[in-house]
Tab-separated table of C-alpha atoms in Angstrom:
chain	number	residue	atom	x	y	z
A	15	MET	CA	-58.197	93.916	38.919
A	16	THR	CA	-61.087	93.841	36.166
A	17	GLY	CA	-59.299	97.362	34.966
A	18	ALA	CA	-56.393	95.214	34.608
A	19	LEU	CA	-57.852	92.795	32.842
A	20	MET	CA	-60.531	95.629	30.529
A	21	ALA	CA	-56.490	96.314	29.586
A	22	LEU	CA	-55.115	93.124	29.201
A	23	VAL	CA	-58.313	92.550	26.069
A	24	ARG	CA	-58.454	95.973	24.404
A	25	ARG	CA	-54.626	95.465	24.457
A	26	ASP	CA	-53.927	92.479	22.578
A	27	LEU	CA	-57.797	93.342	21.140
A	28	HIS	CA	-55.948	96.910	19.594
A	29	LEU	CA	-53.418	94.304	18.002
A	30	ALA	CA	-54.530	91.684	16.549
A	31	TRP	CA	-56.598	94.795	14.641
A	32	ARG	CA	-52.931	96.860	13.700
A	33	SER	CA	-51.540	93.378	12.266
A	34	PRO	CA	-54.243	92.132	9.732
A	35	ALA	CA	-51.180	89.994	8.060
A	36	GLU	CA	-50.821	87.871	11.059
A	37	THR	CA	-54.495	87.821	11.932
A	38	LEU	CA	-56.058	86.566	9.370
A	39	LEU	CA	-53.380	83.292	8.099
A	40	GLY	CA	-55.303	81.165	10.213
A	41	VAL	CA	-58.057	82.015	8.373
A	42	VAL	CA	-57.353	82.192	4.500
A	43	PHE	CA	-55.353	78.789	5.280
A	44	PHE	CA	-58.117	77.078	6.437
A	45	LEU	CA	-59.736	79.103	3.455
A	46	VAL	CA	-57.050	78.206	0.744
A	47	ALA	CA	-54.954	74.641	1.170
A	48	LEU	CA	-59.737	73.550	1.859
A	49	ALA	CA	-60.364	74.713	-1.532
A	50	LEU	CA	-56.773	72.542	-2.637
A	51	PHE	CA	-58.908	69.440	-1.851
A	52	PRO	CA	-61.482	69.364	-5.316
A	53	LEU	CA	-57.957	70.092	-6.605
A	54	GLY	CA	-56.590	67.051	-4.805
A	55	VAL	CA	-59.497	63.475	-5.297
A	56	GLY	CA	-61.586	65.175	-7.728
A	57	ALA	CA	-64.668	67.440	-8.517
A	58	SER	CA	-66.939	63.869	-7.664
A	59	PRO	CA	-69.903	65.642	-5.007
A	60	ASP	CA	-70.482	62.224	-3.284
A	61	ILE	CA	-66.556	61.161	-2.456
A	62	LEU	CA	-66.488	65.812	-1.513
A	63	ALA	CA	-69.373	65.288	1.051
A	64	ARG	CA	-67.864	61.920	2.359
A	65	ILE	CA	-65.292	63.078	3.967
A	66	GLY	CA	-65.685	67.274	3.769
A	67	ALA	CA	-66.646	67.050	7.122
A	68	GLY	CA	-63.436	65.413	8.701
A	69	VAL	CA	-61.879	67.185	6.014
A	70	ILE	CA	-62.689	71.215	7.682
A	71	TRP	CA	-62.222	69.677	11.248
A	72	VAL	CA	-58.276	68.372	10.486
A	73	LEU	CA	-57.528	71.804	8.132
A	74	ALA	CA	-59.418	73.847	11.795
A	75	LEU	CA	-57.009	72.012	14.017
A	76	LEU	CA	-54.065	73.462	11.437
A	77	ALA	CA	-55.290	76.517	11.035
A	78	VAL	CA	-55.750	77.478	14.825
A	79	LEU	CA	-52.323	75.592	14.549
A	80	LEU	CA	-50.502	78.189	12.457
A	81	THR	CA	-52.048	81.026	14.967
A	82	LEU	CA	-51.115	79.600	18.274
A	83	ASP	CA	-47.209	81.380	18.353
A	84	ARG	CA	-48.597	84.862	18.226
A	85	LEU	CA	-50.512	83.477	21.907
A	86	PHE	CA	-47.275	84.345	24.180
A	87	GLN	CA	-44.302	84.120	21.783
A	88	HIS	CA	-44.235	87.969	21.802
A	89	ASP	CA	-44.953	88.012	24.808
A	90	HIS	CA	-42.080	86.783	25.676
A	91	GLU	CA	-39.923	87.680	23.163
A	92	ASP	CA	-40.071	91.773	24.522
A	93	GLY	CA	-40.726	91.898	27.938
A	94	SER	CA	-44.298	92.362	27.695
A	95	LEU	CA	-45.175	89.106	30.175
A	96	ASP	CA	-42.973	90.856	32.522
A	97	LEU	CA	-45.245	93.439	32.882
A	98	LEU	CA	-47.900	91.016	32.609
A	99	LEU	CA	-46.473	89.061	36.046
A	100	LEU	CA	-46.794	92.761	37.162
A	101	ALA	CA	-50.326	93.449	36.872
A	102	PRO	CA	-52.247	93.524	39.719
A	103	LEU	CA	-54.513	90.377	38.241
A	104	PRO	CA	-53.929	86.506	39.033
A	105	LEU	CA	-51.557	85.094	36.535
A	106	GLU	CA	-54.577	82.521	35.696
A	107	LEU	CA	-57.300	84.984	34.712
A	108	ALA	CA	-55.253	87.427	32.773
A	109	VAL	CA	-53.982	84.667	30.637
A	110	LEU	CA	-57.835	83.017	30.198
A	111	ALA	CA	-58.495	86.528	28.333
A	112	LYS	CA	-55.582	86.651	26.179
A	113	CYS	CA	-57.254	82.747	24.940
A	114	ALA	CA	-60.570	84.483	25.126
A	115	VAL	CA	-58.716	86.841	22.351
A	116	HIS	CA	-56.718	84.069	20.502
A	117	TRP	CA	-60.486	82.969	20.347
A	118	LEU	CA	-62.016	85.771	18.524
A	119	THR	CA	-59.075	86.716	16.208
A	120	SER	CA	-58.506	82.519	15.324
A	121	GLY	CA	-61.395	79.917	15.794
A	122	LEU	CA	-64.481	82.415	15.891
A	123	LEU	CA	-63.123	83.049	12.708
A	124	LEU	CA	-63.421	80.159	11.531
A	125	VAL	CA	-66.787	79.241	12.353
A	126	VAL	CA	-68.122	82.145	10.933
A	127	ALA	CA	-66.453	81.117	7.797
A	128	SER	CA	-67.405	77.657	8.018
A	129	PRO	CA	-70.723	77.370	6.021
A	130	ILE	CA	-68.744	79.071	2.538
A	131	LEU	CA	-66.516	76.415	3.350
A	132	ALA	CA	-69.462	73.128	3.107
A	133	LEU	CA	-70.764	74.856	0.238
A	134	LEU	CA	-66.878	74.597	-1.463
A	135	MET	CA	-67.309	70.082	0.468
A	136	ASN	CA	-71.468	70.231	-0.952
A	137	LEU	CA	-72.012	69.420	2.181
A	138	PRO	CA	-75.317	68.032	2.645
A	139	ALA	CA	-77.705	71.723	3.786
A	140	ASP	CA	-78.239	70.721	7.856
A	141	ALA	CA	-74.412	70.686	7.671
A	142	PHE	CA	-74.739	74.830	7.368
A	143	TRP	CA	-75.882	75.358	10.979
A	144	ALA	CA	-73.978	72.087	12.648
A	145	LEU	CA	-71.043	72.278	11.627
A	146	PRO	CA	-70.137	76.041	12.646
A	147	LEU	CA	-72.395	74.952	15.804
A	148	ALA	CA	-69.298	71.937	16.331
A	149	LEU	CA	-67.052	74.476	15.461
A	150	LEU	CA	-68.739	77.124	17.900
A	151	LEU	CA	-68.246	74.077	20.529
A	152	GLY	CA	-64.772	72.372	19.929
A	153	THR	CA	-62.336	75.688	18.732
A	154	PRO	CA	-62.180	77.400	22.320
A	155	SER	CA	-60.610	73.653	22.977
A	156	LEU	CA	-57.788	73.854	20.900
A	157	THR	CA	-57.603	77.572	21.939
A	158	LEU	CA	-56.965	76.053	25.968
A	159	ILE	CA	-54.993	73.074	24.257
A	160	GLY	CA	-53.098	74.808	22.143
A	161	ALA	CA	-51.958	77.228	24.907
A	162	ILE	CA	-50.547	74.862	27.695
A	163	GLY	CA	-48.262	73.975	24.477
A	164	ALA	CA	-47.102	77.173	23.288
A	165	ALA	CA	-46.516	78.477	26.886
A	166	LEU	CA	-44.674	75.111	27.519
A	167	LEU	CA	-42.355	75.601	24.561
A	168	LEU	CA	-41.910	79.647	25.377
A	169	GLY	CA	-38.242	80.038	24.021
A	170	SER	CA	-36.782	76.697	22.864
A	171	ARG	CA	-35.989	77.007	19.397
A	172	ARG	CA	-37.841	75.389	16.685
A	173	GLY	CA	-40.826	75.758	19.343
A	174	ALA	CA	-43.635	75.948	17.382
A	175	VAL	CA	-42.653	72.489	15.361
A	176	LEU	CA	-41.760	71.329	18.603
A	177	THR	CA	-45.749	72.792	19.626
A	178	ALA	CA	-47.630	71.061	16.498
A	179	LEU	CA	-46.160	67.718	17.719
A	180	LEU	CA	-46.602	69.030	21.177
A	181	VAL	CA	-50.727	69.624	20.494
A	182	LEU	CA	-52.250	67.985	18.209
A	183	PRO	CA	-52.368	64.126	19.590
A	184	LEU	CA	-53.794	65.794	21.832
A	185	TYR	CA	-55.947	67.445	19.827
A	186	ILE	CA	-57.464	63.952	18.585
A	187	PRO	CA	-60.851	64.701	21.031
A	188	VAL	CA	-61.932	67.603	19.816
A	189	LEU	CA	-60.714	66.419	16.604
A	190	ILE	CA	-63.385	62.880	16.614
A	191	PHE	CA	-65.989	64.285	18.280
A	192	GLY	CA	-66.166	67.505	16.393
A	193	VAL	CA	-67.163	65.259	13.106
A	194	ALA	CA	-68.989	62.846	14.429
A	195	ALA	CA	-70.939	65.724	15.405
A	196	VAL	CA	-71.206	67.101	11.288
A	197	ASP	CA	-71.770	63.667	10.587
A	198	GLY	CA	-74.619	62.803	13.151
A	199	VAL	CA	-76.224	65.271	12.105
A	200	VAL	CA	-75.742	64.886	8.582
A	201	LEU	CA	-76.324	61.208	8.586
A	202	GLY	CA	-79.047	61.138	10.467
A	203	LEU	CA	-77.943	59.562	12.986
A	204	GLY	CA	-78.049	61.483	16.673
A	205	ALA	CA	-75.916	63.692	16.815
A	206	ARG	CA	-76.453	64.846	21.377
A	207	ALA	CA	-73.273	62.823	22.393
A	208	PRO	CA	-70.148	64.515	20.015
A	209	PHE	CA	-72.985	68.130	21.271
A	210	LEU	CA	-72.462	67.268	24.469
A	211	ILE	CA	-69.155	65.643	24.991
A	212	LEU	CA	-67.671	68.610	22.764
A	213	GLY	CA	-69.582	71.273	25.049
A	214	ALA	CA	-68.340	69.040	28.057
A	215	ILE	CA	-64.314	69.278	27.003
A	216	GLN	CA	-64.922	72.516	26.656
A	217	LEU	CA	-65.488	73.325	29.610
A	218	ALA	CA	-63.047	70.851	30.973
A	219	ALA	CA	-60.744	72.994	29.295
A	220	LEU	CA	-61.885	76.292	30.310
A	221	ALA	CA	-61.496	75.223	34.180
A	222	LEU	CA	-58.165	73.690	34.188
A	223	ALA	CA	-56.414	74.305	30.516
A	224	PRO	CA	-55.885	77.922	32.661
A	225	LEU	CA	-53.901	77.005	35.989
A	226	ALA	CA	-51.194	74.339	33.368
A	227	ILE	CA	-50.865	77.282	30.981
A	228	ALA	CA	-49.811	79.925	33.792
A	229	ALA	CA	-47.474	77.515	36.195
A	230	ALA	CA	-45.630	76.955	32.455
A	231	LEU	CA	-45.588	80.866	32.335
A	232	ARG	CA	-43.954	81.213	35.507
A	233	LEU	CA	-41.319	78.807	34.432
A	234	ALA	CA	-40.311	80.579	31.192
A	235	SER	CA	-40.031	83.483	33.430
A	236	GLU	CA	-37.513	82.136	36.014
B	26	MET	CA	-41.970	115.947	49.948
B	27	PRO	CA	-44.931	114.836	51.049
B	28	ALA	CA	-46.445	114.219	54.716
B	29	PRO	CA	-46.332	110.500	54.337
B	30	ASP	CA	-50.064	109.381	55.183
B	31	ALA	CA	-51.717	106.325	57.207
B	32	THR	CA	-51.684	103.861	54.391
B	33	ARG	CA	-48.859	104.422	52.928
B	34	GLU	CA	-47.288	104.082	56.489
B	35	ALA	CA	-48.878	100.488	56.760
B	36	ALA	CA	-46.777	99.770	53.146
B	37	ALA	CA	-43.856	100.629	53.978
B	38	PRO	CA	-41.735	99.769	51.710
B	39	LEU	CA	-38.720	97.697	53.323
B	40	LEU	CA	-36.812	95.469	51.902
B	41	GLU	CA	-34.360	93.731	53.680
B	42	ALA	CA	-32.572	90.757	52.216
B	43	ALA	CA	-31.055	88.500	54.745
B	44	GLY	CA	-28.727	85.439	53.914
B	45	LEU	CA	-29.959	85.643	50.696
B	46	ALA	CA	-28.711	83.069	48.176
B	47	CYS	CA	-29.012	83.267	44.123
B	48	ARG	CA	-28.623	79.997	41.654
B	49	ARG	CA	-28.507	80.300	38.087
B	50	GLY	CA	-27.968	77.791	35.489
B	51	GLY	CA	-26.228	75.878	38.525
B	52	ARG	CA	-24.125	78.611	38.949
B	53	LEU	CA	-23.872	80.523	42.278
B	54	LEU	CA	-23.951	83.817	41.562
B	55	LEU	CA	-24.343	86.066	45.143
B	56	GLU	CA	-24.394	83.450	48.870
B	57	ALA	CA	-25.879	85.448	51.259
B	58	VAL	CA	-26.360	88.628	50.343
B	59	ASP	CA	-27.321	90.692	53.881
B	60	TRP	CA	-28.558	94.745	53.915
B	61	ARG	CA	-31.980	96.851	54.385
B	62	LEU	CA	-33.604	99.178	53.208
B	63	ALA	CA	-34.939	101.629	54.336
B	64	PRO	CA	-38.103	104.432	52.239
B	65	GLY	CA	-36.388	106.731	50.364
B	66	ASP	CA	-32.542	104.432	51.025
B	67	ALA	CA	-30.794	102.863	46.622
B	68	LEU	CA	-29.385	100.020	46.109
B	69	LEU	CA	-26.928	100.097	43.296
B	70	LEU	CA	-25.972	96.954	41.745
B	71	LYS	CA	-22.818	96.732	40.048
B	72	GLY	CA	-20.062	93.931	38.162
B	73	ALA	CA	-19.034	93.555	35.816
B	74	ASN	CA	-21.125	91.161	32.769
B	75	GLY	CA	-22.203	88.601	33.769
B	76	SER	CA	-21.767	89.344	37.365
B	77	GLY	CA	-25.533	88.286	37.753
B	78	LYS	CA	-26.700	91.890	38.051
B	79	SER	CA	-29.743	91.194	35.944
B	80	SER	CA	-30.401	87.163	37.724
B	81	LEU	CA	-30.533	89.468	41.078
B	82	LEU	CA	-33.293	91.989	39.664
B	83	ARG	CA	-35.248	89.175	39.270
B	84	LEU	CA	-35.289	87.084	42.509
B	85	LEU	CA	-36.034	90.274	43.444
B	86	ALA	CA	-39.300	90.951	41.605
B	87	GLY	CA	-39.708	87.903	42.667
B	88	PHE	CA	-39.109	86.176	38.927
B	89	LEU	CA	-36.768	83.686	40.836
B	90	ARG	CA	-36.532	82.255	43.983
B	91	PRO	CA	-33.890	82.745	46.211
B	92	ALA	CA	-31.341	79.483	45.737
B	93	GLY	CA	-31.357	79.783	49.977
B	94	GLY	CA	-32.280	82.962	52.581
B	95	ARG	CA	-35.012	85.177	52.195
B	96	LEU	CA	-36.078	87.607	51.513
B	97	LEU	CA	-38.778	90.678	52.926
B	98	HIS	CA	-40.478	93.785	52.069
B	99	GLY	CA	-42.117	94.880	55.189
B	100	GLY	CA	-40.893	92.519	57.503
B	101	ARG	CA	-43.215	89.727	55.171
B	102	ASP	CA	-41.564	86.900	53.884
B	103	VAL	CA	-41.811	88.076	49.660
B	104	PHE	CA	-42.972	84.801	48.251
B	105	ALA	CA	-45.650	84.037	50.781
B	106	ASP	CA	-47.146	86.702	48.907
B	107	LEU	CA	-46.679	87.641	45.530
B	108	ALA	CA	-49.413	89.139	44.071
B	109	ARG	CA	-49.040	91.180	46.805
B	110	TYR	CA	-45.554	92.336	46.544
B	111	ARG	CA	-45.488	92.236	42.953
B	112	ALA	CA	-48.351	94.834	42.759
B	113	ALA	CA	-46.397	97.505	44.747
B	114	LEU	CA	-42.506	96.956	42.867
B	115	HIS	CA	-41.837	98.217	38.882
B	116	HIS	CA	-38.871	95.574	36.980
B	117	LEU	CA	-37.389	97.623	34.224
B	118	GLY	CA	-35.436	95.321	32.104
B	119	TYR	CA	-33.080	95.010	28.937
B	120	GLN	CA	-35.977	94.564	27.393
B	121	ASP	CA	-38.943	97.217	26.899
B	122	ALA	CA	-41.543	95.625	27.326
B	123	LEU	CA	-43.211	97.511	23.822
B	124	LYS	CA	-45.433	96.161	21.738
B	125	PRO	CA	-43.879	97.232	17.999
B	126	ALA	CA	-47.753	98.067	16.481
B	127	LEU	CA	-48.681	100.723	18.987
B	128	THR	CA	-47.907	104.429	19.384
B	129	VAL	CA	-46.042	105.441	22.677
B	130	ALA	CA	-49.140	106.668	23.943
B	131	GLU	CA	-50.925	103.452	23.615
B	132	ASN	CA	-48.090	101.921	25.064
B	133	LEU	CA	-48.258	103.727	27.759
B	134	GLU	CA	-51.867	103.663	28.717
B	135	ALA	CA	-51.662	100.120	28.254
B	136	ALA	CA	-49.467	99.743	30.041
B	137	ALA	CA	-50.416	101.410	32.359
B	138	ALA	CA	-54.624	100.747	32.674
B	139	LEU	CA	-52.709	97.449	32.730
B	140	LEU	CA	-50.977	98.098	36.411
B	141	GLY	CA	-53.898	99.886	38.127
B	142	GLY	CA	-52.423	103.764	37.158
B	143	GLU	CA	-54.839	106.148	36.522
B	144	ARG	CA	-55.083	107.533	33.746
B	145	GLY	CA	-54.357	111.682	34.901
B	146	ARG	CA	-50.495	110.840	35.231
B	147	LEU	CA	-50.029	108.978	31.954
B	148	ALA	CA	-49.120	113.675	29.848
B	149	ALA	CA	-47.127	113.756	32.673
B	150	ALA	CA	-45.246	110.711	32.791
B	151	LEU	CA	-44.927	111.666	27.664
B	152	ASP	CA	-43.657	115.709	29.228
B	153	ALA	CA	-40.788	113.504	31.974
B	154	PHE	CA	-38.387	111.795	29.140
B	155	ALA	CA	-39.490	114.496	26.173
B	156	LEU	CA	-42.088	112.376	25.136
B	157	GLY	CA	-45.154	114.507	23.789
B	158	GLY	CA	-44.278	114.122	20.581
B	159	LEU	CA	-43.514	110.934	19.629
B	160	ALA	CA	-46.641	110.302	21.734
B	161	ALA	CA	-48.515	110.097	18.235
B	162	THR	CA	-45.448	107.132	17.016
B	163	PRO	CA	-45.483	104.439	16.711
B	164	VAL	CA	-42.975	102.559	19.397
B	165	ARG	CA	-41.106	100.129	15.677
B	166	PHE	CA	-39.965	103.916	13.924
B	167	LEU	CA	-38.572	104.198	17.037
B	168	SER	CA	-34.408	104.837	18.192
B	169	SER	CA	-32.752	102.291	21.031
B	170	GLY	CA	-32.741	105.350	23.292
B	171	GLN	CA	-36.352	106.502	23.175
B	172	ARG	CA	-37.148	103.636	23.734
B	173	ARG	CA	-36.025	103.053	26.054
B	174	ARG	CA	-37.489	107.248	27.746
B	175	ALA	CA	-40.900	105.895	26.026
B	176	ALA	CA	-40.494	102.137	28.955
B	177	LEU	CA	-39.479	104.604	32.002
B	178	ALA	CA	-42.063	107.001	31.463
B	179	ARG	CA	-43.699	103.754	33.400
B	180	LEU	CA	-42.145	104.978	35.897
B	181	ALA	CA	-43.537	107.969	36.402
B	182	ALA	CA	-46.872	105.863	34.841
B	183	VAL	CA	-47.761	104.598	38.084
B	184	PRO	CA	-46.670	104.632	41.240
B	185	ARG	CA	-44.932	101.813	43.158
B	186	PRO	CA	-43.096	101.927	46.031
B	187	ILE	CA	-40.113	99.342	44.689
B	188	TRP	CA	-38.259	100.550	41.310
B	189	LEU	CA	-35.777	97.736	40.750
B	190	LEU	CA	-34.718	99.060	37.215
B	191	ASP	CA	-31.821	97.257	35.699
B	192	GLU	CA	-29.253	99.050	33.003
B	193	PRO	CA	-31.701	102.308	32.908
B	194	GLY	CA	-29.579	104.946	31.017
B	195	ILE	CA	-28.558	103.085	28.298
B	196	GLY	CA	-29.474	104.576	25.352
B	197	LEU	CA	-29.901	107.545	26.676
B	198	ASP	CA	-29.388	111.315	25.940
B	199	ARG	CA	-27.105	113.207	28.622
B	200	ARG	CA	-30.717	115.628	29.271
B	201	ASN	CA	-33.227	111.997	29.174
B	202	ARG	CA	-30.184	110.581	31.803
B	203	ASP	CA	-30.682	114.303	34.182
B	204	ALA	CA	-34.537	113.392	33.684
B	205	LEU	CA	-34.253	109.533	34.649
B	206	GLU	CA	-31.754	111.196	38.237
B	207	ALA	CA	-34.173	113.419	39.333
B	208	LEU	CA	-37.556	111.135	38.670
B	209	ILE	CA	-35.573	108.204	40.744
B	210	ASP	CA	-34.205	111.246	44.028
B	211	ARG	CA	-38.435	112.400	43.617
B	212	HIS	CA	-39.406	108.875	43.955
B	213	ARG	CA	-36.778	108.508	46.626
B	214	GLY	CA	-38.287	111.813	48.083
B	215	GLY	CA	-41.103	110.930	48.438
B	216	GLY	CA	-40.086	106.694	50.487
B	217	GLY	CA	-40.006	104.926	47.750
B	218	ILE	CA	-36.840	102.803	46.754
B	219	ALA	CA	-34.937	102.082	43.852
B	220	VAL	CA	-32.247	99.004	43.284
B	221	VAL	CA	-30.229	99.695	40.175
B	222	ALA	CA	-27.710	97.880	38.034
B	223	SER	CA	-25.475	100.523	36.123
B	224	HIS	CA	-22.264	100.719	34.614
B	225	GLY	CA	-21.966	104.003	36.463
B	226	ASP	CA	-24.514	105.959	33.267
B	227	VAL	CA	-26.476	106.621	36.490
B	228	ALA	CA	-25.566	108.808	39.134
B	229	LEU	CA	-27.535	107.630	42.659
B	230	ALA	CA	-27.265	110.201	45.367
B	231	ARG	CA	-25.662	108.829	48.426
B	232	PRO	CA	-25.722	104.706	47.690
B	233	LEU	CA	-25.619	101.438	49.162
B	234	VAL	CA	-23.988	99.871	47.009
B	235	LEU	CA	-22.915	96.360	45.992
B	236	ASP	CA	-20.297	94.845	43.738
B	237	LEU	CA	-21.018	91.371	42.948
B	238	ASP	CA	-17.861	90.889	40.951
B	239	GLY	CA	-16.630	90.399	45.696
B	240	ALA	CA	-20.096	88.879	46.619
B	241	GLY	CA	-19.960	85.180	43.820
B	242	ALA	CA	-18.333	82.202	44.694
C-alpha cells in the first residue's frame, strides 16, 4: 500500500516537473496580478500597506483556483483515474496524496513567494513572517476544499468556471481568518486566535475533504 | 502450465454473473444474464456500437453498480469487498491511461508500481509488444497503435487473474495482434480469465460468447 502511495506521489511530482509552465501558472499569476495593484490604486505607500494583506490573500485564493483543474481533470480525460481505482490503495488516501502534491506545487510556491509580495505592498516588517505563516496554514485548506469542487464537476462542460463559483464561497472562512492573522500581527492586535482557527480549518479539511473527494471521484468514474 | 500454488488456489479467479442487469442513462442494456467463468475461460462480448459492451466491462470492474442480480468472485459478492476484487483485475478501457509527458518506460513503471507489480517484470513487459526501441520516447509522440501497445504492456507487467479488455486490438498491426493473442492464451493457460469486447479482430480460443444485441431489452 505504501509502495502504491509513493508511486502515485512520485508520478505526480514527475508530471509537475515535466510541465513547468502549468505548474508555475499559479504563482506567476500571483506575482503579476499583485504588481498591477500599485499601478491601479496609486503608489501611495499607506494605502498599499493598509490593503496589502487582504489583496494578497484574495490573489492567493484565485491563484489556487487557477490550478485546481489539473488535480483530476487530466487523470479523468486520459483514463488514469480508472487505474487509480484499481490500485491496492484506499481512494481516500490516494486523493490525499494527490492533494499533497498539488499543494507542494501550488500553495507552497505561494508561501515562498509571499515575502516578495509583502515587500511590493509595503507591508511592515512583521508581515514578513506573519504572511508566510498564515499562507502555510491556510493554503492546504484551499487545495483540499477546492479539490472537492474539482472532483464534483469532473467531466462537466465549463467545469473550471463552475468550480470557481462552487468553491469561492467555501473559501471565505480561510480568507477572513487569513487576513485577520496578518493584520493582527501587523497592527499589534494579537493574532493567536486567527492562527489557531486557520490551523483548525486545515485539520478539519484534512480529515473530511478526502472522504468527499473520493465519493465525488467514484461518481465521476461511473 | 505452472502448478497452481496454495495462494493461487485460494484466490481462484472464478467470476460468475447471476441474473446480472445493467442500466445506463435510463436504458436497460443487459437483462438478467447468467454466466460462469472458471480459471482459464474467456468471455467474448459481441454487439453493435452502443450495445453496452464498454458499460458491461465497467460494471464487471466494479465502476458501475448493477441494476439487478449479482456478480460473484470466488463465490463471494464483488460489491461486498470491492477493494479486494479490484486488486485482482485489470481493466483496459478505450482510453489508454498513459501520461503524454512521460516516456513509455516511465508510464509503465509508474502504473506497475501503482498497481503493486514488481520492477523485475518491466523489461519483459516492454518486450511483449516490441516496445524496447520506444522505451525512452515520450508518449505524446506515439501513434495510436503504439499507445495501445504501451497500455497493453501493463497486463504483462502486473500479474492479475482477471482481465477486462475493451477493444484491446484496436489500432494494432498483425504482429502485435498475434502478440496480444499469445499473451491472452498464456494468461489463460496460467489459470487467468479474460473478458474481451471485440468486433472480431482478436481471436480467442474456445470463448464463451455473449451477444449483447440479443441480450438487451
